[in-house]
Short mmCIF file of C-alpha atoms in Angstrom, two decimals:
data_model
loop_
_atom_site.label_atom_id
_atom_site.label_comp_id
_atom_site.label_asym_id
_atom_site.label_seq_id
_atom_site.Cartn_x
_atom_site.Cartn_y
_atom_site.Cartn_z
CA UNK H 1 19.77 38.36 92.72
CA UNK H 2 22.02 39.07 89.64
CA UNK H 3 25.80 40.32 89.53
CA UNK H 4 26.15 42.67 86.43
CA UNK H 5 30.14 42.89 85.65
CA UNK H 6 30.97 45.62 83.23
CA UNK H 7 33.14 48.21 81.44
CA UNK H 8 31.99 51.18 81.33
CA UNK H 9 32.64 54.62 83.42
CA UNK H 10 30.25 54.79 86.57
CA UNK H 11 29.21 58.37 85.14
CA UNK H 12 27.87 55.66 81.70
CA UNK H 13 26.53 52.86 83.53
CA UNK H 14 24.34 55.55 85.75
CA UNK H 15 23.32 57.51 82.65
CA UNK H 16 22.26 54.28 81.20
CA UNK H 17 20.33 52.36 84.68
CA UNK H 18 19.98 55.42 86.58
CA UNK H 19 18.30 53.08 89.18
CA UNK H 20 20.06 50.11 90.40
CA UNK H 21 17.05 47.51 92.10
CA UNK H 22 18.78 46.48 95.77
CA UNK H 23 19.42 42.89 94.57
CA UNK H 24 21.43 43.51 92.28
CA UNK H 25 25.28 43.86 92.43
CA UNK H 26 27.23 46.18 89.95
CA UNK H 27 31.11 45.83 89.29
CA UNK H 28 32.89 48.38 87.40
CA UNK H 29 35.37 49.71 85.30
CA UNK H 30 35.31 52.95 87.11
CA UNK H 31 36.24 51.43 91.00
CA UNK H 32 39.34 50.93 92.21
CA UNK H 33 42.51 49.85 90.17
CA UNK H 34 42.46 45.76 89.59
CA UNK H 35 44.95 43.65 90.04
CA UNK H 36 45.85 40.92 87.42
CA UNK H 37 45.22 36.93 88.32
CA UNK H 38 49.01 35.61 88.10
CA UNK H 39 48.16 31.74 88.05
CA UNK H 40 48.93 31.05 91.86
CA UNK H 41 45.90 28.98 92.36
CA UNK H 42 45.52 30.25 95.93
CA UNK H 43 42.18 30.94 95.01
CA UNK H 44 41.80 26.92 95.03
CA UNK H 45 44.39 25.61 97.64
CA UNK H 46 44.71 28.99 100.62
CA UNK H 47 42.17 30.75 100.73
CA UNK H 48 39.36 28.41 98.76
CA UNK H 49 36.99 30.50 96.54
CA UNK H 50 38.47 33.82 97.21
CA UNK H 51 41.63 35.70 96.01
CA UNK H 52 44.20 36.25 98.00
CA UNK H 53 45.19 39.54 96.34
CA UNK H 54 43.09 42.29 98.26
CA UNK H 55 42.25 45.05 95.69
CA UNK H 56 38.03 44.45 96.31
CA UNK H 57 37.33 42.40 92.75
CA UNK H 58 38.49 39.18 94.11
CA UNK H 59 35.77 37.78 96.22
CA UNK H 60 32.77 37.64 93.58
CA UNK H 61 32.80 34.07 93.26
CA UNK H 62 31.01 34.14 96.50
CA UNK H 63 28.44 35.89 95.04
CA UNK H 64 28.37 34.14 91.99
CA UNK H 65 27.34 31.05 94.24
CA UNK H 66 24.20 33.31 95.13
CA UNK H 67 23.05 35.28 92.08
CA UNK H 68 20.76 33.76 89.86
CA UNK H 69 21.86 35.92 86.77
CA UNK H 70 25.17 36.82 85.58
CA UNK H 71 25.15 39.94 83.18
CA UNK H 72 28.44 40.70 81.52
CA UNK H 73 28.66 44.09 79.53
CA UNK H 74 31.69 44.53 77.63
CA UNK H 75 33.13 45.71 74.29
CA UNK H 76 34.32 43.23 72.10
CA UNK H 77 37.82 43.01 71.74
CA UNK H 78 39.32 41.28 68.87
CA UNK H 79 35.83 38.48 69.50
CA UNK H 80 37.03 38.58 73.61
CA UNK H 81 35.28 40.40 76.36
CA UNK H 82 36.92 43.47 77.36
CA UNK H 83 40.67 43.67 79.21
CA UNK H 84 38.83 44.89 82.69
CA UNK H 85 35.40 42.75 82.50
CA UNK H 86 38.41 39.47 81.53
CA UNK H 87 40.40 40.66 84.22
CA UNK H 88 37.07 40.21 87.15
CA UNK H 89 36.24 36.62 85.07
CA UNK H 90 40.14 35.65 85.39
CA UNK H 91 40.23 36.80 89.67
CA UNK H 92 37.49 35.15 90.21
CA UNK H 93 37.81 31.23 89.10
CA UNK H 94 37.30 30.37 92.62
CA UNK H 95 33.51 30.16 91.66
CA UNK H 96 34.57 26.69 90.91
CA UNK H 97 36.59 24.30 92.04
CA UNK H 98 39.98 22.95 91.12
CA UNK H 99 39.07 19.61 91.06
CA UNK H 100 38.64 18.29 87.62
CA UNK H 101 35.32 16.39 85.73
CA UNK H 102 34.43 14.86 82.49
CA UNK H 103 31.65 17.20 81.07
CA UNK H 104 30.72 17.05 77.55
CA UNK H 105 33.56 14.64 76.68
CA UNK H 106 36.02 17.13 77.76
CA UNK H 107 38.30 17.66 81.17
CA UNK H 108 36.44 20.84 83.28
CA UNK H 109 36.38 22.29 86.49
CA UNK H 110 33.74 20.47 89.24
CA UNK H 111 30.61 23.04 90.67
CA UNK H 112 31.67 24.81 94.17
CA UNK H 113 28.30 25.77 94.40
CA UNK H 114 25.11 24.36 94.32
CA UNK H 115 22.79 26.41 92.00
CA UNK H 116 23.35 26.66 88.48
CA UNK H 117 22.98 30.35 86.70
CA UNK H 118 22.16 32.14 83.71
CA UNK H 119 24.94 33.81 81.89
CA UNK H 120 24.13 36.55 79.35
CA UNK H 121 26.79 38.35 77.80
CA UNK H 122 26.13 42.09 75.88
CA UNK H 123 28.86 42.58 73.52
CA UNK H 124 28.93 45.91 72.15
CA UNK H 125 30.81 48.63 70.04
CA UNK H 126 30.89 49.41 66.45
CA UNK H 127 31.79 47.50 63.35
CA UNK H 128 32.20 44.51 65.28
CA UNK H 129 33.18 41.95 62.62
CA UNK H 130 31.37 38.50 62.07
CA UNK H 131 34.54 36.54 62.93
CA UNK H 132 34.27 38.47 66.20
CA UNK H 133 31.22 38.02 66.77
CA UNK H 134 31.15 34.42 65.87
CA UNK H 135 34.08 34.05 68.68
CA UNK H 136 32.25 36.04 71.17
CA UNK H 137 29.42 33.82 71.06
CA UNK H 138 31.70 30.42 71.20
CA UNK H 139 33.43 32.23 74.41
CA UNK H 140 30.24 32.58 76.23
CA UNK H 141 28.95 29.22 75.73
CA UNK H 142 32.32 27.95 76.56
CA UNK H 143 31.95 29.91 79.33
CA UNK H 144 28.84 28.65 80.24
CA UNK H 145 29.97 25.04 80.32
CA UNK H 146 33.04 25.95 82.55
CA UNK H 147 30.54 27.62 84.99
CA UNK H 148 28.02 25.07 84.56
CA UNK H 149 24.91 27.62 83.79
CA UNK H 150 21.69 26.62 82.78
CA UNK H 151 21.66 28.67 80.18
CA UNK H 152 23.58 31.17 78.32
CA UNK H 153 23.16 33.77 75.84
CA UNK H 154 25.18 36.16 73.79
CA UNK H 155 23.48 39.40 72.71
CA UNK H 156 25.19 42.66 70.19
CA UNK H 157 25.16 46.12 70.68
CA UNK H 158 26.31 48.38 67.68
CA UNK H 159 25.85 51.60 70.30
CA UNK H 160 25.85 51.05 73.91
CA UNK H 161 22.99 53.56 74.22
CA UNK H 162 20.37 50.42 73.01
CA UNK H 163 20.69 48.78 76.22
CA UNK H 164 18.98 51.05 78.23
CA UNK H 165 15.85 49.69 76.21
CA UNK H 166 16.53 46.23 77.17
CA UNK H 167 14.16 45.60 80.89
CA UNK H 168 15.38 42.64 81.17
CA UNK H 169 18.79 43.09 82.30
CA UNK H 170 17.16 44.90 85.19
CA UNK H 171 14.39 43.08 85.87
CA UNK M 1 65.58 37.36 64.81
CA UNK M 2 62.45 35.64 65.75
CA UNK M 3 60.31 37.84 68.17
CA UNK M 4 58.96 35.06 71.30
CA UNK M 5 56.36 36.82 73.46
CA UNK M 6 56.20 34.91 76.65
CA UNK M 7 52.05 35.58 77.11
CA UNK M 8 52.25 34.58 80.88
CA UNK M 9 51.10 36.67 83.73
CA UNK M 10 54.15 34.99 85.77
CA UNK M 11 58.03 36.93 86.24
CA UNK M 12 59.28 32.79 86.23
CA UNK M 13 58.45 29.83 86.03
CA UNK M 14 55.85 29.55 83.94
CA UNK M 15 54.83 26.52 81.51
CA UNK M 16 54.62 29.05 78.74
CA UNK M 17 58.62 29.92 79.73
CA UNK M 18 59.14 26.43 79.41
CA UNK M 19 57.57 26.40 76.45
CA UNK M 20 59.58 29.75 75.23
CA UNK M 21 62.61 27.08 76.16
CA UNK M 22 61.96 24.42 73.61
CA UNK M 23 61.33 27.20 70.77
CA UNK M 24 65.11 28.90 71.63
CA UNK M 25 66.51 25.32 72.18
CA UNK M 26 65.73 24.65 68.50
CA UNK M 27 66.17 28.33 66.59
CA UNK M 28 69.45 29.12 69.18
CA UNK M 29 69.38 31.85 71.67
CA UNK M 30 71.23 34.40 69.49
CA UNK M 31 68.24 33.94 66.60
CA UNK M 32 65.59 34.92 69.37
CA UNK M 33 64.47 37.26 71.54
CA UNK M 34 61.85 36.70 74.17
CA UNK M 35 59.21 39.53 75.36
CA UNK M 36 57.65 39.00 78.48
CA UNK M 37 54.59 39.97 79.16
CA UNK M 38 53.74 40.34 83.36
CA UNK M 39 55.23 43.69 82.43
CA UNK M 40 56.50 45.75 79.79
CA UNK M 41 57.87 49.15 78.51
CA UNK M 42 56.70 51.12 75.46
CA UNK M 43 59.51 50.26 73.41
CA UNK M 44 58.62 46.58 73.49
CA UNK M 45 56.45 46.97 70.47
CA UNK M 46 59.40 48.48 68.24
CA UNK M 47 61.73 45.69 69.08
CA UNK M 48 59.05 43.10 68.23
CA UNK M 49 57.98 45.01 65.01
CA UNK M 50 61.93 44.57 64.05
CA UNK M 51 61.38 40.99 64.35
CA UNK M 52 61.17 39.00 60.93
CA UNK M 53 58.08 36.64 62.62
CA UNK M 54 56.74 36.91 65.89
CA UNK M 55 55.36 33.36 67.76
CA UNK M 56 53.28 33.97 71.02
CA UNK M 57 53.05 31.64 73.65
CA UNK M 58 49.93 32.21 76.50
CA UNK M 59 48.09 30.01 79.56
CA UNK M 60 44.54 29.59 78.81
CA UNK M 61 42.72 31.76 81.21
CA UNK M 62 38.57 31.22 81.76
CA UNK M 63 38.35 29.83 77.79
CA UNK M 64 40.26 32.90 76.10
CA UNK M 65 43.26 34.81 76.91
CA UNK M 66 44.70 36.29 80.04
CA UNK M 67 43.33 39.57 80.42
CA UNK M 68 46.99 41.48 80.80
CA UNK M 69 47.84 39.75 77.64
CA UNK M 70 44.48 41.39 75.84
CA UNK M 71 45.81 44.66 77.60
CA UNK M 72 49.25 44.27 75.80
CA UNK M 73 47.52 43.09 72.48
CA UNK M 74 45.37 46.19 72.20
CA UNK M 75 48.52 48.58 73.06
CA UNK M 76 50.30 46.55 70.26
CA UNK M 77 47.75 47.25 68.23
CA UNK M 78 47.99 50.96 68.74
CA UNK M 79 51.13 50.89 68.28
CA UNK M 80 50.95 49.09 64.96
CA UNK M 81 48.26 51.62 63.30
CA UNK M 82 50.10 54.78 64.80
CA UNK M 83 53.00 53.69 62.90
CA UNK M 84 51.60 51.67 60.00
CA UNK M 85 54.08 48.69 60.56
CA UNK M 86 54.35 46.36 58.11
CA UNK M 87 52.92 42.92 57.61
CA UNK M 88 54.69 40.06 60.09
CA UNK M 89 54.17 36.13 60.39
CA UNK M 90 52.25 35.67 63.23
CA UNK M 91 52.10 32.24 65.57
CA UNK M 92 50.59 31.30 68.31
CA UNK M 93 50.67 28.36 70.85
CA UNK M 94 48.39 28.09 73.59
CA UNK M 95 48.94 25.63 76.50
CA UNK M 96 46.27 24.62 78.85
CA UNK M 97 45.69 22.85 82.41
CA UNK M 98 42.70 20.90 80.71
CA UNK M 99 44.01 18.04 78.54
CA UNK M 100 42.18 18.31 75.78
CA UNK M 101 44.54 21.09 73.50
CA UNK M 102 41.73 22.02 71.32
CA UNK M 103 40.40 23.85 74.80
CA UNK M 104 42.75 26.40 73.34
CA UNK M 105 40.94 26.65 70.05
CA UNK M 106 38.75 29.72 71.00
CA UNK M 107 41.88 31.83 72.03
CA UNK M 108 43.45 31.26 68.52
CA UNK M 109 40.44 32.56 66.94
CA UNK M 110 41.09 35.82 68.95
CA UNK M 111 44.46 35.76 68.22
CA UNK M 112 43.93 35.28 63.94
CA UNK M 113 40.89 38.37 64.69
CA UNK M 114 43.92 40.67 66.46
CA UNK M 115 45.82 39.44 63.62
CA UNK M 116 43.40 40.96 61.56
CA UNK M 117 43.13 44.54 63.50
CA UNK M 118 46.69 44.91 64.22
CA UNK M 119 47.53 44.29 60.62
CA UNK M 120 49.74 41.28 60.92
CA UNK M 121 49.58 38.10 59.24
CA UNK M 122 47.93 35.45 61.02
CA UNK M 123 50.31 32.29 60.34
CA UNK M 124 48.29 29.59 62.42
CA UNK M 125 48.72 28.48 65.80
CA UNK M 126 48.61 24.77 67.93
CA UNK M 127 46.95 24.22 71.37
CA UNK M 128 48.74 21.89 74.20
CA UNK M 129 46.63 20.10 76.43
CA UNK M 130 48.07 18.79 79.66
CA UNK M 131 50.20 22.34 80.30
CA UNK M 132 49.76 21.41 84.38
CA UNK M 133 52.71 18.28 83.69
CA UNK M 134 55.24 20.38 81.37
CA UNK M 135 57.15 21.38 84.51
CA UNK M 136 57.23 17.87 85.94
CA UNK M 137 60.44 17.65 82.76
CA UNK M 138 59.52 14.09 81.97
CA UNK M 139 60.99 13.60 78.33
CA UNK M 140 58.37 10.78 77.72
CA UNK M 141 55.30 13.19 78.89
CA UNK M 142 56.27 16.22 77.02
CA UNK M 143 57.35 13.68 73.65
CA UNK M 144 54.48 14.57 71.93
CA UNK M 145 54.35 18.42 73.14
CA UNK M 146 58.21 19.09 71.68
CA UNK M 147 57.21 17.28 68.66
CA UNK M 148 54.30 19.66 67.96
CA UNK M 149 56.42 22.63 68.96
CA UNK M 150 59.07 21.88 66.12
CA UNK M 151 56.58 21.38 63.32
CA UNK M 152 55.43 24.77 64.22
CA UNK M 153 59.27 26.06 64.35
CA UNK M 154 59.49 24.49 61.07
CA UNK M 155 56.95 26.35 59.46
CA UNK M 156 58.32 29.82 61.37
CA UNK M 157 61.75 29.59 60.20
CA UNK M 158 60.56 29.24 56.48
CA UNK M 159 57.67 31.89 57.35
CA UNK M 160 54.86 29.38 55.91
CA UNK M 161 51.73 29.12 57.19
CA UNK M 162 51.45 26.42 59.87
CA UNK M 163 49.10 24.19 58.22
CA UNK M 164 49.49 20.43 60.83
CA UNK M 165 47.47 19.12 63.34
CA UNK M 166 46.73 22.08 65.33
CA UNK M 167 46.30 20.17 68.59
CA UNK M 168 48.02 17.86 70.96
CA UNK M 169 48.25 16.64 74.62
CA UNK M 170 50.88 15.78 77.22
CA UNK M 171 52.17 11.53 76.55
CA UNK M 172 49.77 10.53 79.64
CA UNK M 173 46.25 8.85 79.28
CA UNK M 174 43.52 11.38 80.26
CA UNK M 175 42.67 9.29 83.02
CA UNK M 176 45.33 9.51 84.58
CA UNK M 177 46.03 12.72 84.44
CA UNK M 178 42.22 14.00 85.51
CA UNK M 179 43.44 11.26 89.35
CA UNK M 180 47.16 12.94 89.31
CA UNK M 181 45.55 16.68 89.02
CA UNK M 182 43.08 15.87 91.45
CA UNK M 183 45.49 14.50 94.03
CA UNK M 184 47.91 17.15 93.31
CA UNK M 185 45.31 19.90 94.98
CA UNK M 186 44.84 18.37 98.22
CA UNK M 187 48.52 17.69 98.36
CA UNK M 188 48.81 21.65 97.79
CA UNK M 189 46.45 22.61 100.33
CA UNK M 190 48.44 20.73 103.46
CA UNK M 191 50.94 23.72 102.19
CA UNK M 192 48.67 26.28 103.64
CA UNK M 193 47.28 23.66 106.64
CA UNK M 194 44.62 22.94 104.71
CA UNK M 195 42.95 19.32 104.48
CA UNK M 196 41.51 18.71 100.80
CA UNK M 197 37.53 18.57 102.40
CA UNK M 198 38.10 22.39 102.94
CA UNK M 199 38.79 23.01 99.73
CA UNK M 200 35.35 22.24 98.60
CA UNK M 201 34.46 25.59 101.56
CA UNK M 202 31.70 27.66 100.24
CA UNK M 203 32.80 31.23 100.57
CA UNK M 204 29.75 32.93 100.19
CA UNK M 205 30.16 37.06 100.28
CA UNK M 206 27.85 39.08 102.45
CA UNK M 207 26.33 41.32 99.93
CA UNK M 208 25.68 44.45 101.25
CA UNK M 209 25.52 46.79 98.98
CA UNK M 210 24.45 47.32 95.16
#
């Protein structure tokens, strides 16, 4: 099972995968309006692993703990993912858990759950500069340490349209 | 007049506020003005392009920047190249819940590539480790926070590029703070009738539809 978080239109993202396989979950730009994570933590000490604001993006970190793949698609801004496809990463830090570990020398959140994922990130737009993507690629590994995945990988997009050739984000 | 934009998604009581609170203790309240961020108006962007330097302050959210912040960056930006503003100082100082400051690191880069877009001039920036104490207002704890803070002021007030250590921590040993954090959650929890074993709850979602 994978969980493919990105920003683009529904009318886009079915142009591009105009057949979705069953296990796989899509989260979009084009759903409801999302709420922003204000730092409450309630995530961690309420209601553990979920949000508590009820807008429909905050409860992915219980399928995070399932999914063996996590695809994000998202323009890069300024080296960053995208305001909306930040926005579902920032709801949903309930995917871990608040308690802290040493990992890599440095302070990070312990594993709620007990498989380990992929993370692949597709950054895309045009004339994204090498500082950018130089950050991008930093973020997602950084990323990928936070989460604890297995593996992670940060791939560029100069038009949007290329990923319909990739397979394997829907394979 | 020194432009503070207060990059937290919180109305008050925020670290970053607190952090906002050194910076106006030391440049005087009539010498700044702060811009919050949780919400904002249009105009916003005129008053801070008025500013002679412009120092942001943000939480660390999943390794980068809180995604209403991006949001207000990329309207800023707009702004900006609608109305060809000028050149500004730019700083930045990041604060984290991780101890290690240089967590923040990654965020600065996006700030110095917004910089870059938004045509202002990226002046440096410093990363505080340890931002989960700053409220606890323990002048021995936040020592070597306040000293950072006022190098950076330093180098804003003569509009030089900040060129110190760009990273510090809050005066505890790591240790010590990785037990106090990890206490502090199950202490949290008994607010909501929670013991700290169900914190560690696996909320799986019933999937059940793509």
């Amino acid at each position: 099972m994978k969980l493919i978080i990105h920003d683009l239109t529904q009318k886009e993202f079915q142009e591009l995968f105009p057949t979705i396989p069953q296990d796989i979950y899509v989260v979009g730009e084009g759903g409801p309006q999302i709420e922003k994570c204000v730092g409450c933590f309630m995530c961690w000490t309420k209601t553990p692993g979920r949000c508590v604001i009820e807008d429909g993006y905050g409860c992915l970190g219980g399928i995070m703990g399932q999914i063996s793949e996590l695809i994000l698609i998202s323009r890069v801004v300024y080296g960053s993912f995208s305001p909306f496809v930040k926005n579902v990463l920032d709801r949903n830090i309930g995917y871990v858990l608040p308690f802290f570990e040493i990992r890599n020398h440095e302070m990070h959140h312990v594993s709620r759950y007990p498989d380990r994922i992929k993370l692949t990130a597709y950054g895309y737009g045009a004339g994204i500069k090498d500082t950018e993507k130089s950050v991008f690629q930093r973020i997602v590994t950084a990323n990928a340490l936070n989460y604890n995945a297995s593996v992670s990988s940060a791939i560029f997009l100069e038009d949007i349209r290329e990923i319909a050739d990739r397979t394997e984000v829907l394979s | 007049m020194i432009g503070i934009i207060n990059g937290s998604p919180k109305a008050a009581h925020s670290n970053s506020g607190l952090v906002a609170d050194i910076i106006q203790g030391r440049l005087g309240n009539t010498a700044t003005t702060v811009i919050p961020t949780f919400r904002w108006e249009p105009g916003v962007f005129d008053v801070l392009d008025s500013c002679e330097a412009i120092i942001l302050i943000f939480p660390l959210y999943v390794d980068a920047l809180p995604s209403h912040l991006l949001r207000f960056l990329v309207e800023y930006e707009t702004s900006r190249t609608a109305k060809q503003s000028g050149k500004l100082p730019f700083y930045a100082i990041g604060q984290c819940g991780f101890y290690e400051g240089r967590q923040n690191g990654l965020a600065l880069a996006v700030l110095e590539n917004f910089c870059e877009r938004a045509g202002l001039l990226w002046n440096g920036g410093i990363g505080i480790g340890g931002g989960g104490c700053l409220a606890a207002s323990n002048k021995s704890w936040e020592k070597p926070v306040v000293e950072l803070v006022e190098e950076v002021v330093k180098a804003v007030e003569l509009k030089q590029f900040y060129r110190g250590n760009p990273y510090t921590s809050i005066g505890i040993p790591r240790l010590l703070y990785v037990i106090g954090g990890n206490l502090s959650w199950g202490m949290t929890a008994k607010q909501y009738h929670l013991k700290r074993k169900d914190l560690y709850k696996r909320n799986y979602t019933d999937v059940k539809h793509t």
